[in-house]
Amino acid sequence: MTTVNAPKINEYKEATRVERVGAQSHIRGLGLDGDLEPRNISQGMVGQKKARKAAGIILNTIRAGKIAGRSILIAGQPGTGKTAIAMGIAKALGNDIPFTAMAGSEIFSLQMSKTESLTQAFRRSIGVRIKEETEIVEGEVVEIEIDKSATSGAKTGKITLKTTEMETIYDLGAKMIESITKEKISSGDVITIDKVSGRISKLGRSFAKASEFDALGPQTRHVQCPEGEIEKRKEVVHTVTLHEIDVINSRQKGFLDLFSGDTGEIDPEIRDQIDSKVAEWKEEGKADIVPGVLFIDEVHMLDIECFSFLNRALESDKAPIVILATNRGITNIRGTTYKGPHGLPIDLLDRCLIIQTEPYNEAEIRSILEIRCEEEDVEMTEEAKEVLTKIGVDTTLRYSIQLITTANLVAQKRKSNEVDVEDVRRVYSMFIDHVRSTQYLRDHQAEYMFDEYQKQTQKMQVE
Amino acid sequence: MQSQNNQYLQFVGKPHISAVIAGGRRRVNYTFEDKSELVEEYDINNHELISRKWKRLSNIKESQWIYEVGEAPIDQQSELKLSNTNPIFVRKDTPQHFQYRVRNLTYPEDVYQVEIDEKSQEIVIRTTNKKYYKRFAIPDIRRANLKLEQGKATHVYKNNTLIVSYPKPDQILEREYQIRQEFDKLNKKKPKEGDLECVQQ
């Protein structure tokens, strides 16, 4: 019986994938200069100087790594840059220091108890820097071949790597193909692949291929073609978090759970063992403990049990720096009948340094809108920017940011590359902000379902 | 970057040794104080070393077997695996020589160069057409604290395979003789599949 081979379609390398842009994706750092003075507009941050300066001081405390268990509360009205500052700190710290961001309500999960969620979050923010020998594959890419089978849609591929002395061909699995496409690896790049973790790093472009293109990206480095063998053992410095070590040790095939995300409760005994093991390594000089940052947004969603837990956890010498953020004023503390500033009990507030953020002024709103326009790839006329700024001042900053891309779509419909005042006006009338919405409701209450006002009039009629 | 394969392949302290007959071979298990393991498999009749593998435990990741002699089973699921068109490097000793074979080499005979790098104590296989390159040490010689001597490595090319040989020093030949004696004694008891034996070393 002859086997029928499915016809293979050669896939040319995909054109640049469009990345989705997030609300704070324009933040690259805190925008401070050498003396920790915030520049007015820098690294995506605008204004809010006092808060940024305070954040800069915290940043240095974190970097020094000597002081554990500090907590900071960033409080301010909605749309004043609280999450942006936390993002700025995260980006400024870089990849070495673990930064875990979470929202207060994520604690409440059916799979885990609140204290377990919090403990895991804490342990995700403490890193252990270990020197390890891993097997790596390093070489200059000669050729990449990716085929897609017409029937099953599965991709298969081969990559040919070379050094000054030899060449080797590797078969690629699906995940590797994805990484290679994502990192836009092409012939002439010098890459390193960690055989165990599957991580690919681009070291640069080979000098030999430097003359191929006239224009290259700003980040391009040129490196020598690697020498010697393609497969090597290299000493690599890894930063793993305590949580990852917990998971790997808590069950047989533990390391797979890291990827599936479902970790469940972890035995406190295991945690104790790991703590003593890590302390041992530290003594032997094999590893370093790197306390990172845990950012809890919407912290007013936590309840009194969580707050008590936090109080205690912050006192441990292995605690990370905890940054809390909230936009509530004097509200109910969840789990009690008491009210507290920002919805937090006073004993927790006492342990925090509080940074306040203030609403932006018109010039700052204008700058932020310009930065967002660039980030979202939208061209806008000066008049349109004026109108949008005014909208931002009258309503809220977020509303005007959201109008940017929508106005762009409207402008494209009338075949124009630039957003003009009429586009902004159209989206302003199509999408209502919350102030107008509230006003509208007040006027037309009776027409909505389950309206309280209606019920009251009915009640009065019955009586 | 030097290949640092050798760091793993050392005896650490006094091992606990046990042997079992499995799959028609004598398998000797060494367990060391730091929980790392060594497994050797010998042919039951002529006591030829078929495979030798080491395992070092790591708290961070899964431990893997490192093969010093013999071939590791290929992980079919692996995301990155050597294509089967590549040359395959395997060690398989003869009674008098350490022997390394590189299969699947299709280049002409005069392309291959074999030398000893005395500084790093490694044997180096080069090709003049820059297609294959391999550096490796002989762990047995390292463990016996001996040195690789220039000019003693020889190579032969036939059937698309390059065979590199290095003669075993007397010290090692003697030790292997002792091991064979020990196994002969055990064989006299006519062991069957699944038997556990106690081994003196």
mmCIF file of N, CA and C in Angstrom, chain B residues 31-72:
data_model
loop_
_atom_site.group_PDB
_atom_site.id
_atom_site.type_symbol
_atom_site.label_atom_id
_atom_site.label_comp_id
_atom_site.label_asym_id
_atom_site.label_seq_id
_atom_site.Cartn_x
_atom_site.Cartn_y
_atom_site.Cartn_z
ATOM 1 N N THR B 31 25.852 4.360 43.722
ATOM 2 C CA THR B 31 25.166 5.532 44.285
ATOM 3 C C THR B 31 26.126 6.251 45.202
ATOM 4 N N PHE B 32 26.307 7.545 44.964
ATOM 5 C CA PHE B 32 27.295 8.316 45.718
ATOM 6 C C PHE B 32 26.659 9.065 46.877
ATOM 7 N N GLU B 33 27.518 9.642 47.694
ATOM 8 C CA GLU B 33 27.032 10.322 48.894
ATOM 9 C C GLU B 33 26.124 11.494 48.571
ATOM 10 N N ASP B 34 26.394 12.192 47.449
ATOM 11 C CA ASP B 34 25.566 13.356 47.146
ATOM 12 C C ASP B 34 24.359 12.979 46.306
ATOM 13 N N LYS B 35 23.998 11.707 46.324
ATOM 14 C CA LYS B 35 22.821 11.185 45.635
ATOM 15 C C LYS B 35 22.970 11.155 44.121
ATOM 16 N N SER B 36 24.161 11.440 43.582
ATOM 17 C CA SER B 36 24.291 11.268 42.136
ATOM 18 C C SER B 36 24.550 9.790 41.852
ATOM 19 N N GLU B 37 24.281 9.390 40.631
ATOM 20 C CA GLU B 37 24.347 7.970 40.303
ATOM 21 C C GLU B 37 25.186 7.706 39.080
ATOM 22 N N LEU B 38 25.718 6.483 39.030
ATOM 23 C CA LEU B 38 26.431 6.036 37.834
ATOM 24 C C LEU B 38 25.910 4.650 37.509
ATOM 25 N N VAL B 39 25.603 4.406 36.260
ATOM 26 C CA VAL B 39 25.141 3.080 35.857
ATOM 27 C C VAL B 39 26.016 2.586 34.715
ATOM 28 N N GLU B 40 26.566 1.398 34.877
ATOM 29 C CA GLU B 40 27.372 0.811 33.804
ATOM 30 C C GLU B 40 26.724 -0.487 33.365
ATOM 31 N N GLU B 41 26.781 -0.729 32.070
ATOM 32 C CA GLU B 41 26.253 -2.004 31.578
ATOM 33 C C GLU B 41 27.356 -2.761 30.855
ATOM 34 N N TYR B 42 27.537 -3.993 31.248
ATOM 35 C CA TYR B 42 28.577 -4.811 30.619
ATOM 36 C C TYR B 42 27.934 -6.005 29.917
ATOM 37 N N ASP B 43 28.533 -6.427 28.818
ATOM 38 C CA ASP B 43 28.084 -7.656 28.174
ATOM 39 C C ASP B 43 28.391 -8.811 29.118
ATOM 40 N N ILE B 44 27.445 -9.731 29.262
ATOM 41 C CA ILE B 44 27.581 -10.724 30.323
ATOM 42 C C ILE B 44 28.683 -11.736 30.023
ATOM 43 N N ASN B 45 28.970 -11.928 28.749
ATOM 44 C CA ASN B 45 29.960 -12.962 28.427
ATOM 45 C C ASN B 45 31.373 -12.432 28.293
ATOM 46 N N ASN B 46 31.538 -11.379 27.469
ATOM 47 C CA ASN B 46 32.922 -10.937 27.285
ATOM 48 C C ASN B 46 33.244 -9.695 28.113
ATOM 49 N N HIS B 47 32.316 -9.289 28.974
ATOM 50 C CA HIS B 47 32.550 -8.170 29.897
ATOM 51 C C HIS B 47 32.918 -6.880 29.198
ATOM 52 N N GLU B 48 32.408 -6.721 28.009
ATOM 53 C CA GLU B 48 32.680 -5.470 27.284
ATOM 54 C C GLU B 48 31.754 -4.386 27.818
ATOM 55 N N LEU B 49 32.280 -3.188 27.948
ATOM 56 C CA LEU B 49 31.469 -2.086 28.461
ATOM 57 C C LEU B 49 30.541 -1.583 27.344
ATOM 58 N N ILE B 50 29.245 -1.754 27.564
ATOM 59 C CA ILE B 50 28.288 -1.352 26.528
ATOM 60 C C ILE B 50 27.836 0.093 26.729
ATOM 61 N N SER B 51 27.500 0.427 27.981
ATOM 62 C CA SER B 51 27.112 1.819 28.201
ATOM 63 C C SER B 51 27.474 2.253 29.606
ATOM 64 N N ARG B 52 27.630 3.581 29.753
ATOM 65 C CA ARG B 52 27.929 4.156 31.066
ATOM 66 C C ARG B 52 27.228 5.498 31.116
ATOM 67 N N LYS B 53 26.405 5.689 32.135
ATOM 68 C CA LYS B 53 25.721 6.984 32.203
ATOM 69 C C LYS B 53 25.712 7.509 33.625
ATOM 70 N N TRP B 54 25.660 8.842 33.720
ATOM 71 C CA TRP B 54 25.739 9.526 34.996
ATOM 72 C C TRP B 54 24.497 10.366 35.208
ATOM 73 N N LYS B 55 24.156 10.540 36.475
ATOM 74 C CA LYS B 55 23.037 11.417 36.780
ATOM 75 C C LYS B 55 23.384 12.243 38.003
ATOM 76 N N ARG B 56 23.299 13.564 37.851
ATOM 77 C CA ARG B 56 23.528 14.467 38.976
ATOM 78 C C ARG B 56 22.205 15.106 39.338
ATOM 79 N N LEU B 57 21.894 15.181 40.614
ATOM 80 C CA LEU B 57 20.596 15.731 40.960
ATOM 81 C C LEU B 57 20.647 17.242 41.041
ATOM 82 N N SER B 58 19.572 17.875 40.640
ATOM 83 C CA SER B 58 19.509 19.327 40.728
ATOM 84 C C SER B 58 18.159 19.693 41.313
ATOM 85 N N ASN B 59 18.160 20.634 42.243
ATOM 86 C CA ASN B 59 16.879 20.995 42.857
ATOM 87 C C ASN B 59 16.028 21.860 41.953
ATOM 88 N N ILE B 60 16.661 22.442 40.966
ATOM 89 C CA ILE B 60 15.938 23.421 40.175
ATOM 90 C C ILE B 60 15.222 22.783 39.006
ATOM 91 N N LYS B 61 15.894 21.802 38.390
ATOM 92 C CA LYS B 61 15.239 21.238 37.230
ATOM 93 C C LYS B 61 15.280 19.718 37.291
ATOM 94 N N GLU B 62 14.717 19.135 36.277
ATOM 95 C CA GLU B 62 14.718 17.690 36.177
ATOM 96 C C GLU B 62 16.130 17.210 35.939
ATOM 97 N N SER B 63 16.511 16.106 36.615
ATOM 98 C CA SER B 63 17.850 15.550 36.377
ATOM 99 C C SER B 63 17.815 14.741 35.101
ATOM 100 N N GLN B 64 18.915 14.758 34.385
ATOM 101 C CA GLN B 64 18.961 13.968 33.154
ATOM 102 C C GLN B 64 20.177 13.078 33.162
ATOM 103 N N TRP B 65 20.087 11.981 32.445
ATOM 104 C CA TRP B 65 21.224 11.086 32.325
ATOM 105 C C TRP B 65 22.206 11.639 31.303
ATOM 106 N N ILE B 66 23.476 11.609 31.658
ATOM 107 C CA ILE B 66 24.503 12.022 30.704
ATOM 108 C C ILE B 66 25.278 10.776 30.308
ATOM 109 N N TYR B 67 25.325 10.495 29.023
ATOM 110 C CA TYR B 67 25.943 9.267 28.549
ATOM 111 C C TYR B 67 27.411 9.470 28.260
ATOM 112 N N GLU B 68 28.247 8.687 28.950
ATOM 113 C CA GLU B 68 29.671 8.765 28.665
ATOM 114 C C GLU B 68 30.028 7.747 27.587
ATOM 115 N N VAL B 69 29.454 6.563 27.706
ATOM 116 C CA VAL B 69 29.674 5.515 26.703
ATOM 117 C C VAL B 69 28.305 5.065 26.232
ATOM 118 N N GLY B 70 28.170 4.818 24.928
ATOM 119 C CA GLY B 70 26.868 4.359 24.446
ATOM 120 C C GLY B 70 25.992 5.533 24.066
ATOM 121 N N GLU B 71 24.861 5.239 23.454
ATOM 122 C CA GLU B 71 24.010 6.318 22.939
ATOM 123 C C GLU B 71 22.821 6.569 23.819
ATOM 124 N N ALA B 72 22.528 7.814 24.035
ATOM 125 C CA ALA B 72 21.344 8.180 24.806
ATOM 126 C C ALA B 72 20.121 8.003 23.919
#
